[in-house]
Tab-separated table of C-alpha atoms and ligand atoms in Angstrom:
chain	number	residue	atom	x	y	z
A	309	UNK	CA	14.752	-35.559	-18.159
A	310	UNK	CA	18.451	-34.754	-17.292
A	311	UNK	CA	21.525	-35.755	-19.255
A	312	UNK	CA	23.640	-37.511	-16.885
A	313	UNK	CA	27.515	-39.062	-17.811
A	314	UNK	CA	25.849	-39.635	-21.553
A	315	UNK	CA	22.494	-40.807	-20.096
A	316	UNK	CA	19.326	-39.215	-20.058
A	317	UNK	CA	17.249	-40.295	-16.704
A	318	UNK	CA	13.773	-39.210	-14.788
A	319	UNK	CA	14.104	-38.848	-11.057
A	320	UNK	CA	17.120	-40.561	-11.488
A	321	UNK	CA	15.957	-43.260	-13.187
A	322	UNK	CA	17.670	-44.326	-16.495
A	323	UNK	CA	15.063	-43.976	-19.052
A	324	UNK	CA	16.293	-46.775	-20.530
A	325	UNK	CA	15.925	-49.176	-17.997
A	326	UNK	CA	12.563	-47.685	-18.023
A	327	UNK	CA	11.876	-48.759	-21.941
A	328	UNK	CA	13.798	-51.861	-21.475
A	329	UNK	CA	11.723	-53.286	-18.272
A	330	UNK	CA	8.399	-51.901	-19.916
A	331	UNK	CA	8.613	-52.296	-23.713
A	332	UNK	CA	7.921	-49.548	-26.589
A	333	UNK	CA	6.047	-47.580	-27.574
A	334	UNK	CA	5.919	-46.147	-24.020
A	335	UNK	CA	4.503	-43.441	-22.807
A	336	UNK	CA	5.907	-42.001	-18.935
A	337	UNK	CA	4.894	-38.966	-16.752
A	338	UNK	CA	7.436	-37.055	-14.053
A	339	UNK	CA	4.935	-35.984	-11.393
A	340	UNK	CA	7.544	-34.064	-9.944
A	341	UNK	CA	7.230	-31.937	-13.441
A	342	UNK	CA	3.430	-31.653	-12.980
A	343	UNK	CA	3.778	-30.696	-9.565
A	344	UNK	CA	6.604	-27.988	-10.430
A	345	UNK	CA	3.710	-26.274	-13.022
A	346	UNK	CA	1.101	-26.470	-10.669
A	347	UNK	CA	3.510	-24.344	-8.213
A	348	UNK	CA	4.634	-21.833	-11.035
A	349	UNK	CA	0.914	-21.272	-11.591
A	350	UNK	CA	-0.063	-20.626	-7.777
A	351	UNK	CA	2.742	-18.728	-6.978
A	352	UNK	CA	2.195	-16.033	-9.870
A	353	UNK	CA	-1.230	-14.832	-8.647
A	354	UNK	CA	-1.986	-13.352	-5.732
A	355	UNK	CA	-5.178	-13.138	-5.307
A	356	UNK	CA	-7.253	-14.038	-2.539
A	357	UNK	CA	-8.939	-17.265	-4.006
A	358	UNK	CA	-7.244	-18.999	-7.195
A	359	UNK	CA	-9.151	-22.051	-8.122
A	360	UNK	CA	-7.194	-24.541	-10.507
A	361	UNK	CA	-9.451	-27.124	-12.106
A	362	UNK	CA	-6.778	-29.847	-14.457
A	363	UNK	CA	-8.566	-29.748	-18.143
A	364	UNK	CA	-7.985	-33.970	-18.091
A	365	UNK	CA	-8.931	-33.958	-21.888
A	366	UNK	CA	-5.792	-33.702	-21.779
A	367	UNK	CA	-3.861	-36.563	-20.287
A	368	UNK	CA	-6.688	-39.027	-18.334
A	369	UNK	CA	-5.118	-41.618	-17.156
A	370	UNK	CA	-6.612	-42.175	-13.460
A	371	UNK	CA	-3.606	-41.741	-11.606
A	372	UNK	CA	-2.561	-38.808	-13.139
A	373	UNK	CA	-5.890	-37.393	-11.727
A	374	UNK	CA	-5.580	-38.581	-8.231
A	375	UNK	CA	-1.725	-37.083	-7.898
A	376	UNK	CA	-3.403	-33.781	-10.057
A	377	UNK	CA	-6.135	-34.363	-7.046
A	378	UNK	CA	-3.884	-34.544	-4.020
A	379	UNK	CA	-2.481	-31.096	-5.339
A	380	UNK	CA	-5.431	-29.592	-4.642
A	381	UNK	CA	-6.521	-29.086	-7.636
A	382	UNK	CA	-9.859	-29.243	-9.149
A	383	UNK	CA	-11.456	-30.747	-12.735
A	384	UNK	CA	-12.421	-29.442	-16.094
A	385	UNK	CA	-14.441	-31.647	-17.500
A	386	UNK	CA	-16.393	-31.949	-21.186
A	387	UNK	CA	-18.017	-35.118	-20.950
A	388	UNK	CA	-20.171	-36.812	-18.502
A	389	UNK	CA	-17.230	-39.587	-19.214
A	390	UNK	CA	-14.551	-37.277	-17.926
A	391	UNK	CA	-16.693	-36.135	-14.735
A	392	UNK	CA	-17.250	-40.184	-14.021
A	393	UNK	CA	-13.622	-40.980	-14.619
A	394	UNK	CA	-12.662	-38.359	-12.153
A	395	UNK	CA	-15.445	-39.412	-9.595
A	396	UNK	CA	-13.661	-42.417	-9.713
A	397	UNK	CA	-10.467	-40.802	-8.954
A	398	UNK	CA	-11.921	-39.271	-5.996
A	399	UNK	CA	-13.218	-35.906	-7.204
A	400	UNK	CA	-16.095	-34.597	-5.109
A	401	UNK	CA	-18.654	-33.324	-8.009
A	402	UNK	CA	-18.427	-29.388	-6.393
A	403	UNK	CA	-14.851	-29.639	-7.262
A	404	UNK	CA	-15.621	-30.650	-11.217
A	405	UNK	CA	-16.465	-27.844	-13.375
A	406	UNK	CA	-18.397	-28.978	-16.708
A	407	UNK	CA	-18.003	-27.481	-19.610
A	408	UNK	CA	-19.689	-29.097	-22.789
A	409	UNK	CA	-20.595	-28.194	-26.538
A	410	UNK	CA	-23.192	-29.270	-28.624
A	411	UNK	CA	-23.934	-32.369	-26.586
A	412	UNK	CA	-27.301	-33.541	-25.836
A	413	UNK	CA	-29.763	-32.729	-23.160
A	414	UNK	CA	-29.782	-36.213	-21.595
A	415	UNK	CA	-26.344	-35.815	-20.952
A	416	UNK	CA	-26.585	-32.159	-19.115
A	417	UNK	CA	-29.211	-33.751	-17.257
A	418	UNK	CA	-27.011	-36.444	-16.023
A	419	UNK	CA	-24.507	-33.821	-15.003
A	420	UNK	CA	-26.875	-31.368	-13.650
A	421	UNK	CA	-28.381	-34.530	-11.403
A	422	UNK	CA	-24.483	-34.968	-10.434
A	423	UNK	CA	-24.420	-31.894	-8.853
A	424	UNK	CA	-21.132	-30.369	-10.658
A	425	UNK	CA	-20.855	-26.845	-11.889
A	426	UNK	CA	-22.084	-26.147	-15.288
A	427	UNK	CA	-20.767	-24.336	-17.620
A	428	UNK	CA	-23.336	-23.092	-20.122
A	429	UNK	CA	-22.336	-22.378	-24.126
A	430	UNK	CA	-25.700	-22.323	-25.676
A	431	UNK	CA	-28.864	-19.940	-24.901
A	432	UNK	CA	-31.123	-22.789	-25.658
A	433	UNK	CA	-29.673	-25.016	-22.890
A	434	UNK	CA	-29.774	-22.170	-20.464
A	435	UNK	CA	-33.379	-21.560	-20.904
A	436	UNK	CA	-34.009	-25.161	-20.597
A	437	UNK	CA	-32.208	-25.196	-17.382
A	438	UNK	CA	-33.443	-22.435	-16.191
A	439	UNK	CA	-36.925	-24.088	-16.560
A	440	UNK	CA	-36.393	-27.301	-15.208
A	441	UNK	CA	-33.372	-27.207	-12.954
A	442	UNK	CA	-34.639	-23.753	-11.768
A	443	UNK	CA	-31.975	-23.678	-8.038
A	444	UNK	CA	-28.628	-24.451	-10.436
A	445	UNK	CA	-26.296	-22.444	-9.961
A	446	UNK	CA	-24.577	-21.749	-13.719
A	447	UNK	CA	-21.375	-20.030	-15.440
A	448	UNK	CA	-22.015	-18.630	-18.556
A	449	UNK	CA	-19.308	-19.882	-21.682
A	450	UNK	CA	-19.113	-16.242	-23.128
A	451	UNK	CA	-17.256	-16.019	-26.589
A	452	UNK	CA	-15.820	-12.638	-26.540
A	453	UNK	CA	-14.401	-12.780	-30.361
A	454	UNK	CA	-11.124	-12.787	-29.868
A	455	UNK	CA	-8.989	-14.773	-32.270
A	456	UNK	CA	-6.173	-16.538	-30.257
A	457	UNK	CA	-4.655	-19.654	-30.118
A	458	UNK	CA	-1.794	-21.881	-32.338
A	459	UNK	CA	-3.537	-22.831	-35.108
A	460	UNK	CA	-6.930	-23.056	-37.057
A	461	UNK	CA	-8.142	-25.978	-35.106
A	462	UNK	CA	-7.405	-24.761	-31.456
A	463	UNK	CA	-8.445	-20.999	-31.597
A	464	UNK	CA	-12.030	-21.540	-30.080
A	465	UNK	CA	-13.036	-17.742	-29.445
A	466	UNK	CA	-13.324	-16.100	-32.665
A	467	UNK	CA	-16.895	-15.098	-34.153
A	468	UNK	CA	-16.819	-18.097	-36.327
A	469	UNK	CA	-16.310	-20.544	-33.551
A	470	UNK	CA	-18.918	-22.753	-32.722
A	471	UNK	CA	-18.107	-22.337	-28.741
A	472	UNK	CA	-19.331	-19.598	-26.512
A	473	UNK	CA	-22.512	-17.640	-26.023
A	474	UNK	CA	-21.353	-14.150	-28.743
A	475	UNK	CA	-20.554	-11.543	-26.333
A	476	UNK	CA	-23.335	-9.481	-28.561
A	477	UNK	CA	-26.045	-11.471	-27.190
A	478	UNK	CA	-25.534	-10.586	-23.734
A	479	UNK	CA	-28.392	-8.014	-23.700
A	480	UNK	CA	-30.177	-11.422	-24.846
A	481	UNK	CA	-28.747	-12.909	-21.508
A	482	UNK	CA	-29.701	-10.442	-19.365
A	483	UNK	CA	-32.860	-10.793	-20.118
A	484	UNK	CA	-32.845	-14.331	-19.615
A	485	UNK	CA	-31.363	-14.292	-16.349
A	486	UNK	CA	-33.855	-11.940	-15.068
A	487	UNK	CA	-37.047	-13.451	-16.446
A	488	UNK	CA	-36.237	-16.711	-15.286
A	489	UNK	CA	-34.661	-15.524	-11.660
A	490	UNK	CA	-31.305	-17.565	-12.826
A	491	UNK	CA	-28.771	-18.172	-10.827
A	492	UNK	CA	-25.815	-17.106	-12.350
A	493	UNK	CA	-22.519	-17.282	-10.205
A	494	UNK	CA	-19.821	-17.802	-12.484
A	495	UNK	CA	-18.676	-16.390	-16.305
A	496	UNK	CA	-16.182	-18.024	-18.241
A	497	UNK	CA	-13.857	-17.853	-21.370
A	498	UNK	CA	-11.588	-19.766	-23.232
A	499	UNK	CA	-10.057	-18.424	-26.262
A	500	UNK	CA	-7.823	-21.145	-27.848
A	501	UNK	CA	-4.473	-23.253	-26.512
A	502	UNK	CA	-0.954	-22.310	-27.297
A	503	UNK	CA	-1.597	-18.357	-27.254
A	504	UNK	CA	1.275	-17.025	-28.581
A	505	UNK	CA	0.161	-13.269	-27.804
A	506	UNK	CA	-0.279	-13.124	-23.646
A	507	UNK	CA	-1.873	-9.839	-24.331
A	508	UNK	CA	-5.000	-11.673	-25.588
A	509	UNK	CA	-5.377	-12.444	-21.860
A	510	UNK	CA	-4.883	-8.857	-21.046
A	511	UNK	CA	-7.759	-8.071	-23.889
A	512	UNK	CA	-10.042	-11.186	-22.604
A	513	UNK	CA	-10.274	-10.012	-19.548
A	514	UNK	CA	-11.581	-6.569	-19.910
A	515	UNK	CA	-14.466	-8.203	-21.642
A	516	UNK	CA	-14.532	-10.734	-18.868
A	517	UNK	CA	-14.559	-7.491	-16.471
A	518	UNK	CA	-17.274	-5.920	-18.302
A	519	UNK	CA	-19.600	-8.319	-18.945
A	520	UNK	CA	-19.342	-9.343	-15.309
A	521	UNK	CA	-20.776	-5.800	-14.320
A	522	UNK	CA	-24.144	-7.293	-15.646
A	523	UNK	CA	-24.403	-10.298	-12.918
A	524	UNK	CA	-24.782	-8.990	-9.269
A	525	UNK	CA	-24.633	-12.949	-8.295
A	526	UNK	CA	-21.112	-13.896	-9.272
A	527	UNK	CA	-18.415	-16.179	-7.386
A	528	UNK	CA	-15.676	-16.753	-9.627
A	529	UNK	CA	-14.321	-15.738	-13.119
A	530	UNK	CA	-12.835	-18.694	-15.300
A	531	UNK	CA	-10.398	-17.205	-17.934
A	532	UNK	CA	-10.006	-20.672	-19.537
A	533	UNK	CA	-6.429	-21.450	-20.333
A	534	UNK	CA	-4.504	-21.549	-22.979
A	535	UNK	CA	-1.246	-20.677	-20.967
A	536	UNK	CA	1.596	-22.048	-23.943
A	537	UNK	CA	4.450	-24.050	-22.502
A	538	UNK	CA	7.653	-24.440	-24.585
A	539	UNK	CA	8.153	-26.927	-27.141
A	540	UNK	CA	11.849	-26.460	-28.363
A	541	UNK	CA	15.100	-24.351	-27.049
A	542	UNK	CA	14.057	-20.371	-26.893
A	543	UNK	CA	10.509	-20.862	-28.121
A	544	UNK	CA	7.349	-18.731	-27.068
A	545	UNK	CA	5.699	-19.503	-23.908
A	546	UNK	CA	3.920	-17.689	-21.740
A	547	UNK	CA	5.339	-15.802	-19.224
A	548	UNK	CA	3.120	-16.917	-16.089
A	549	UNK	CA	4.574	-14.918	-13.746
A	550	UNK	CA	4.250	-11.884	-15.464
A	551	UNK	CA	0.640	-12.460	-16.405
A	552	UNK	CA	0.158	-13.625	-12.822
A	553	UNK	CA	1.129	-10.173	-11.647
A	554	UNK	CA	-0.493	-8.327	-13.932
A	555	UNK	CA	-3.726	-10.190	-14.044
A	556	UNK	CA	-3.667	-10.232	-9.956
A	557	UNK	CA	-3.924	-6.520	-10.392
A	558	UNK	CA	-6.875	-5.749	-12.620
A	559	UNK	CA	-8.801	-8.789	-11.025
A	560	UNK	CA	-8.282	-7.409	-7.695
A	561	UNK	CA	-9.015	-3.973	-8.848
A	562	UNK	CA	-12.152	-5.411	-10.360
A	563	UNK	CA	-13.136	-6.831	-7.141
A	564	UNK	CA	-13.031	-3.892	-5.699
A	565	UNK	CA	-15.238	-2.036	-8.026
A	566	UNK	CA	-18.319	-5.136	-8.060
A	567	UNK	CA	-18.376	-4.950	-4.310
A	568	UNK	CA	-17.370	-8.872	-3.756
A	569	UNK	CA	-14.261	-10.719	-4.024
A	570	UNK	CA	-14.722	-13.155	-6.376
A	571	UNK	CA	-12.623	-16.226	-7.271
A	572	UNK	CA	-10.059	-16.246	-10.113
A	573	UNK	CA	-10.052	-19.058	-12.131
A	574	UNK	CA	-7.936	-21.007	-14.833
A	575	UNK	CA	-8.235	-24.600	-16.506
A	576	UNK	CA	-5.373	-25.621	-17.595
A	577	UNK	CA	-3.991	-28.828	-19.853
A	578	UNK	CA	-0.835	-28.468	-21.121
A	579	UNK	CA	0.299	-25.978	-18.903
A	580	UNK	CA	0.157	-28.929	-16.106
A	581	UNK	CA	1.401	-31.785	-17.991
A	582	UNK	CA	2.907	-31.130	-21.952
A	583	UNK	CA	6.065	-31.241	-20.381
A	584	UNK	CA	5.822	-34.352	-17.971
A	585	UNK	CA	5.311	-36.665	-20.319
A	586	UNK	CA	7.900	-38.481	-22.794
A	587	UNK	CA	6.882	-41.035	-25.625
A	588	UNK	CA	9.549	-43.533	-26.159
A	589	UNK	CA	9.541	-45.509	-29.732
A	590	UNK	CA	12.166	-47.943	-30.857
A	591	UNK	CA	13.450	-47.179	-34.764
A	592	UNK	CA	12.669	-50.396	-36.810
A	593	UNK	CA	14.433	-48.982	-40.287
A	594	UNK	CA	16.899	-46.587	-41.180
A	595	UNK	CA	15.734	-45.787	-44.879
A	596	UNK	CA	17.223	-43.864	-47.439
A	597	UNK	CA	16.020	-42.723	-50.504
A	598	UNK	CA	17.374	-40.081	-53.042
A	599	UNK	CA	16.261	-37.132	-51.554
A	600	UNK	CA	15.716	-37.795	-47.729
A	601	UNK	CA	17.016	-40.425	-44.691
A	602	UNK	CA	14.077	-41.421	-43.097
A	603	UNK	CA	14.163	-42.989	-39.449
A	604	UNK	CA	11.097	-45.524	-38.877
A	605	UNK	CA	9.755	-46.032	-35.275
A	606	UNK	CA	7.349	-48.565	-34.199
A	607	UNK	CA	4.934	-46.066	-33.684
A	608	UNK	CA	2.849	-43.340	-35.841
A	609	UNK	CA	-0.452	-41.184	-35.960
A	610	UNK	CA	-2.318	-43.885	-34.246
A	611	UNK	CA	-0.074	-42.787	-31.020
A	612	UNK	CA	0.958	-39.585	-31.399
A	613	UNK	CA	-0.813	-37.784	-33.769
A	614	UNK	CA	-0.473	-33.713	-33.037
A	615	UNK	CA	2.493	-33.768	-35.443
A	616	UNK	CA	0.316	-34.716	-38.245
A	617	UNK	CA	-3.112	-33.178	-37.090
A	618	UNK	CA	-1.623	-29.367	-36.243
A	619	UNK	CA	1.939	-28.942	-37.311
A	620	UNK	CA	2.956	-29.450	-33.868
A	621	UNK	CA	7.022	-29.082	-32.875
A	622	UNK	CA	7.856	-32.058	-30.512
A	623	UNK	CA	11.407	-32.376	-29.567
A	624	UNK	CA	12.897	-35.474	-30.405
A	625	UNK	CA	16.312	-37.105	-28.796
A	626	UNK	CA	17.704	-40.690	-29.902
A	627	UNK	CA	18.388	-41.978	-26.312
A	628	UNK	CA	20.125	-44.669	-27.221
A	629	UNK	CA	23.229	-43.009	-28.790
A	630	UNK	CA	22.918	-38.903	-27.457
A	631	UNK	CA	26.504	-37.829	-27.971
A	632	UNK	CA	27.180	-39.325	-31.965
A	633	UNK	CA	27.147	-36.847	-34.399
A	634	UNK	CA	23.653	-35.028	-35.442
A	635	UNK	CA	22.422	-35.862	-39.402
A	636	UNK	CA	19.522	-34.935	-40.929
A	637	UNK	CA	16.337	-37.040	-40.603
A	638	UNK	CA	12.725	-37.551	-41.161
A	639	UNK	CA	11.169	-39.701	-38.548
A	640	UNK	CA	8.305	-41.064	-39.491
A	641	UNK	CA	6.155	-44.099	-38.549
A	642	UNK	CA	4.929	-47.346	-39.295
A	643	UNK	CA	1.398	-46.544	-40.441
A	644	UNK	CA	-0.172	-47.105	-43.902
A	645	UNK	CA	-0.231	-43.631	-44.451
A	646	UNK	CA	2.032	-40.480	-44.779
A	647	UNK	CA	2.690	-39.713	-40.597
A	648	UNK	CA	5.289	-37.855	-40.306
A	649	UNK	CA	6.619	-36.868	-37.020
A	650	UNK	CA	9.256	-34.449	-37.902
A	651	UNK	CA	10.952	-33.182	-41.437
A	652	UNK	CA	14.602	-32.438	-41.587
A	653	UNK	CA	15.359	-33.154	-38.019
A	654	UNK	CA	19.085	-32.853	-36.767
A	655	UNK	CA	18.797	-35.613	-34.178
A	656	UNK	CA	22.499	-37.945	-33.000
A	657	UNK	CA	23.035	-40.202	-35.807
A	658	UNK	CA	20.179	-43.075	-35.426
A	659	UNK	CA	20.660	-46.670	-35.898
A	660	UNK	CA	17.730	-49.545	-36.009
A	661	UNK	CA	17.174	-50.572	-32.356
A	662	UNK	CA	18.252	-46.917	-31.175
A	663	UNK	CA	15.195	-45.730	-28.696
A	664	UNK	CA	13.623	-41.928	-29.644
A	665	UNK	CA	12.096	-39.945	-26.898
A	666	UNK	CA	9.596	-37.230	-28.443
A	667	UNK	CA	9.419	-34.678	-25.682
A	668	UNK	CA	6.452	-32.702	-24.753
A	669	UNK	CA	4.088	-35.682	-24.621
A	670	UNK	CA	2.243	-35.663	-21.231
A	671	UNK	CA	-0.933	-33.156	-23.084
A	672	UNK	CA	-3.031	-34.246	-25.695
A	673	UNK	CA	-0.974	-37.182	-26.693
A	674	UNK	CA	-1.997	-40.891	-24.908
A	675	UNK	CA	-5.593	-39.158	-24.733
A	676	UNK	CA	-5.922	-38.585	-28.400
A	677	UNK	CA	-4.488	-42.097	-29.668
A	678	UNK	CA	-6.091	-44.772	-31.268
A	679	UNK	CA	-5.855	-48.338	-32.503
A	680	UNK	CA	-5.130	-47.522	-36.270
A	681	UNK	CA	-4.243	-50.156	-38.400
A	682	UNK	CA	-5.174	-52.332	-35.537
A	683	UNK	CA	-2.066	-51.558	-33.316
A	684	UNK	CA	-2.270	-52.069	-29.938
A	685	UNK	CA	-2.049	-48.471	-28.033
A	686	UNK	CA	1.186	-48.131	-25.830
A	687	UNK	CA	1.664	-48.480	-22.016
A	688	UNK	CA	1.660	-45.583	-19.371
A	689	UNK	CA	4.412	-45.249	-16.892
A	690	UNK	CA	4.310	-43.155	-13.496
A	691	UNK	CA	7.640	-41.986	-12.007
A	692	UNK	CA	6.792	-40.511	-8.559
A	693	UNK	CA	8.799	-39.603	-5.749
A	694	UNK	CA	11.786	-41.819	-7.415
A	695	UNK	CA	9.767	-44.709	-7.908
A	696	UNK	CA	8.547	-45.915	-11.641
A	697	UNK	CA	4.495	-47.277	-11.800
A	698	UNK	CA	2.680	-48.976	-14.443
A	699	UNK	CA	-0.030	-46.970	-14.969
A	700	UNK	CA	-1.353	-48.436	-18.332
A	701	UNK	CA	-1.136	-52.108	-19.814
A	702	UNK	CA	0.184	-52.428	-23.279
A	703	UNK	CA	-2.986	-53.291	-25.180
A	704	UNK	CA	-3.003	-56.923	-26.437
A	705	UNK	CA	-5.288	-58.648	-29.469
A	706	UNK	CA	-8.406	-59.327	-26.333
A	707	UNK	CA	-8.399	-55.500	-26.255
A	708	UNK	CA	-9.131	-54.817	-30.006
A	709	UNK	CA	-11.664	-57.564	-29.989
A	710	UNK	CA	-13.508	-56.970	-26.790
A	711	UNK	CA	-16.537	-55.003	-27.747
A	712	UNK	CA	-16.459	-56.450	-31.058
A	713	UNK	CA	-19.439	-58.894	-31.909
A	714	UNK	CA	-19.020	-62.420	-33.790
A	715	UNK	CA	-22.637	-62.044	-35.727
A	716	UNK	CA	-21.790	-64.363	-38.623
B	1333	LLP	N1	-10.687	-25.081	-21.174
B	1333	LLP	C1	-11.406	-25.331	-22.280
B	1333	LLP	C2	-12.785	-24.911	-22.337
B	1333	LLP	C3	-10.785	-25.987	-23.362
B	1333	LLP	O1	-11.496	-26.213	-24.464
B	1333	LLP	C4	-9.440	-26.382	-23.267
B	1333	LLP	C5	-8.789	-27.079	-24.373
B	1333	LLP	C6	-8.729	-26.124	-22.083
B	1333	LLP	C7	-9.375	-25.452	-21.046
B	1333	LLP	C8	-7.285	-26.520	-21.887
B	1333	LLP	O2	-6.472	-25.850	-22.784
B	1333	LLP	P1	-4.868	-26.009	-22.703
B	1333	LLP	O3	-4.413	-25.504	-21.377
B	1333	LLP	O4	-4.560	-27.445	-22.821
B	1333	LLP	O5	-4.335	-25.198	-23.830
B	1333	LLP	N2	-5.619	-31.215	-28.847
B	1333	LLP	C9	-5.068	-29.890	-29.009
B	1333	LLP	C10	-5.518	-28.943	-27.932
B	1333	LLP	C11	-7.012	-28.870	-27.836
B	1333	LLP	C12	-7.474	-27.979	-26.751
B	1333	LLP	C13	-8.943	-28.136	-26.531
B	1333	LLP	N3	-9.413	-27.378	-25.446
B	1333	LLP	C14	-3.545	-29.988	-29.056
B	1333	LLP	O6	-3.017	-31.082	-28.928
B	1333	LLP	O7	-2.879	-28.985	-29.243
């Protein structure tokens, strides 16, 4: 979004025009932003083979994966839902990689019948396909015990996490494999999203290097993601280029050493679209009480809810009114609990009827919203190659009621 004469636009397009033809709460995505991120992230490697796959858990929306698509890039997917929704979009299933946890065997078997690459978290489930699927060709989930990752919830390869085969039972493994005549052509990790340190990558992938000594089968190497984008002025994010080059360089060196030259891989969600997105919310009340001015939007938790679920910094601008004088606010929303979006916030002075844009909003935002105190969840909005798409309806009351039964 650029700040032209006093107004902020996308592709040129006011944003808005963009709120005022479509309504808020709005959500809207700048493929030209997702396409910029899938460049960064092919240019830093060089490496023979990179293979992207789009982690769509984190934004879904079935346009978003046929531009991702026509990028050439591939699908991370954890739930037979996500692989269907993708199909849909177009996605051939040897260009899906599955990864899921703690789901059921009916569901594998689904996948497995699909024909998409699985990725395997749990010894049990190996064995079983081993057994019964005996051809499949598998990646291995390995949790190397690494703690990484912005907070609590999203650090996913620590020995306490419930994701991963433990990199201590790979003698276990190994056994497996070879009793069973497994297939194994692909190991994978994922350590947690945001990583502040990009030396955990450096760490992760020695393990990935060494453990990969122990499969003679292998295509590819998946080192997850994770890759941290920034969420305010001057805040951490990942340098890609540098770990480009430097992971390029043990990864080819590794190559060189198993005798094959495998395929690097990364999965990436926010890395592809945090920054693409922008959530528009019109403020109903400006409220003060004795210790705080808080700005109400007509939208909360039920929409946006990383704020209030991790801590999470997003950005946020009063469109309306960019140049008036910052004061102190916390914007919060309209739900019958405490959701607040930000806490002492210097944002241009805010009036009721000014618009907010909360920045950041394109991972992990739409896909994780809700209909909360019955609200309707907002509209999507496409802006590609200069032109503006409705991507989503606004939900209306037929929505909240559809699946719901009349019994008495
Ligand atoms: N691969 C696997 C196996 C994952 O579990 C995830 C994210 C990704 C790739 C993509 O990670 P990313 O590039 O987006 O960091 N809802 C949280 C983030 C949850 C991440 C879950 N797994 C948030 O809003 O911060």
């Amino acid at each position: 979004m650029n700040l032209v004469n006093d107004q902020y636009d996308i592709q040129g397009i006011p944003a808005l025009d963009l709120v005022h033809e479509y309504g808020t709460p709005l959500y809207v995505y700048d493929t030209a932003i997702i396409k910029r991120q899938i460049d960064r992230l092919k240019n830093a490697f060089t490496v023979p083979h990179l293979g992207i796959h789009f982690a769509c858990k984190a934004l879904n929306n079935i346009n978003i994966l046929k531009f991702v698509k026509s990028c050439n890039v591939g699908l991370d997917t954890v739930s037979i839902q996500e692989i269907w929704l993708g199909m849909k979009a177009g996605y051939t299933p040897d260009q899906i990689i599955y990864t899921p946890n703690c789901v059921g065997l009916d569901e594998i078997e689904m996948a497995l019948q699909l024909g998409v690459q699985i990725n395997v978290d749990h010894i049990e489930t190996l064995e079983y396909i081993g057994t019964h699927y005996p051809n499949t060709k598998i990646c291995i989930r390995v949790n190397p015990h690494v703690m990484a990752g912005g907070n609590e919830k999203i650090s996913v390869g620590h020995i306490d996490s419930k994701f991963g085969i433990s990199i201590y039972q790979l003698p276990l493994v190994v056994r497996l494999v070879q009793t069973l005549k497994l297939h194994i052509n692909g190991l994978h990790m994922h350590t947690g999203s945001d990583i502040l340190d990009a030396g955990v990558f450096t760490l992760a992938s020695q393990i990935l290097f060494d453990a990969a000594t122990k499969f003679p089968d292998l295509e590819f190497l998946d080192f997850g993601s994770g890759l941290k984008v920034p969420y305010q002025t001057d805040d951490v994010c990942t340098d890609i280029e540098e770990l480009g080059e430097l992971l390029s360089k043990s990864f080819n060196e590794f190559c060189t050493q198993y005798g094959r030259q495998l395929k690097l891989y990364f999965e990436p969600g926010k890395f592809l679209v945090s920054e693409s997105g922008y959530f528009f919310a019109k403020t109903n009340v400006i409220k003060q009480t004795p210790s705080t001015v808080f700005a109400g939007v007509d939208s909360g938790l039920n929409h946006l809810i990383r704020p209030m679920f991790y801590g999470s910094y997003h950005q946020i601008l009063n469109i309306s009114n960019p140049k008036a004088r910052p004061r102190i606010y916390n914007v919060v929303g309209y739900i019958c609990e405490t959701d607040t979006f930000a806490s002492n916030r210097a944002i241009s002075e805010i009036h009721p009827n000014d618009v907010l844009c909360f920045r950041n909003a394109g991972a992990y935002c739409f896909s994780m919203s809700s209909n909360y105190n019955s609200r309707f969840r907002p509209a999507e909005v496409m802006v590609h190659e200069g032109r503006h798409y409705l991507i989503r309806q606004r939900e209306t009351l037929e929505d909240l009621l559809k699946n719901q039964v009349e019994a008495i």
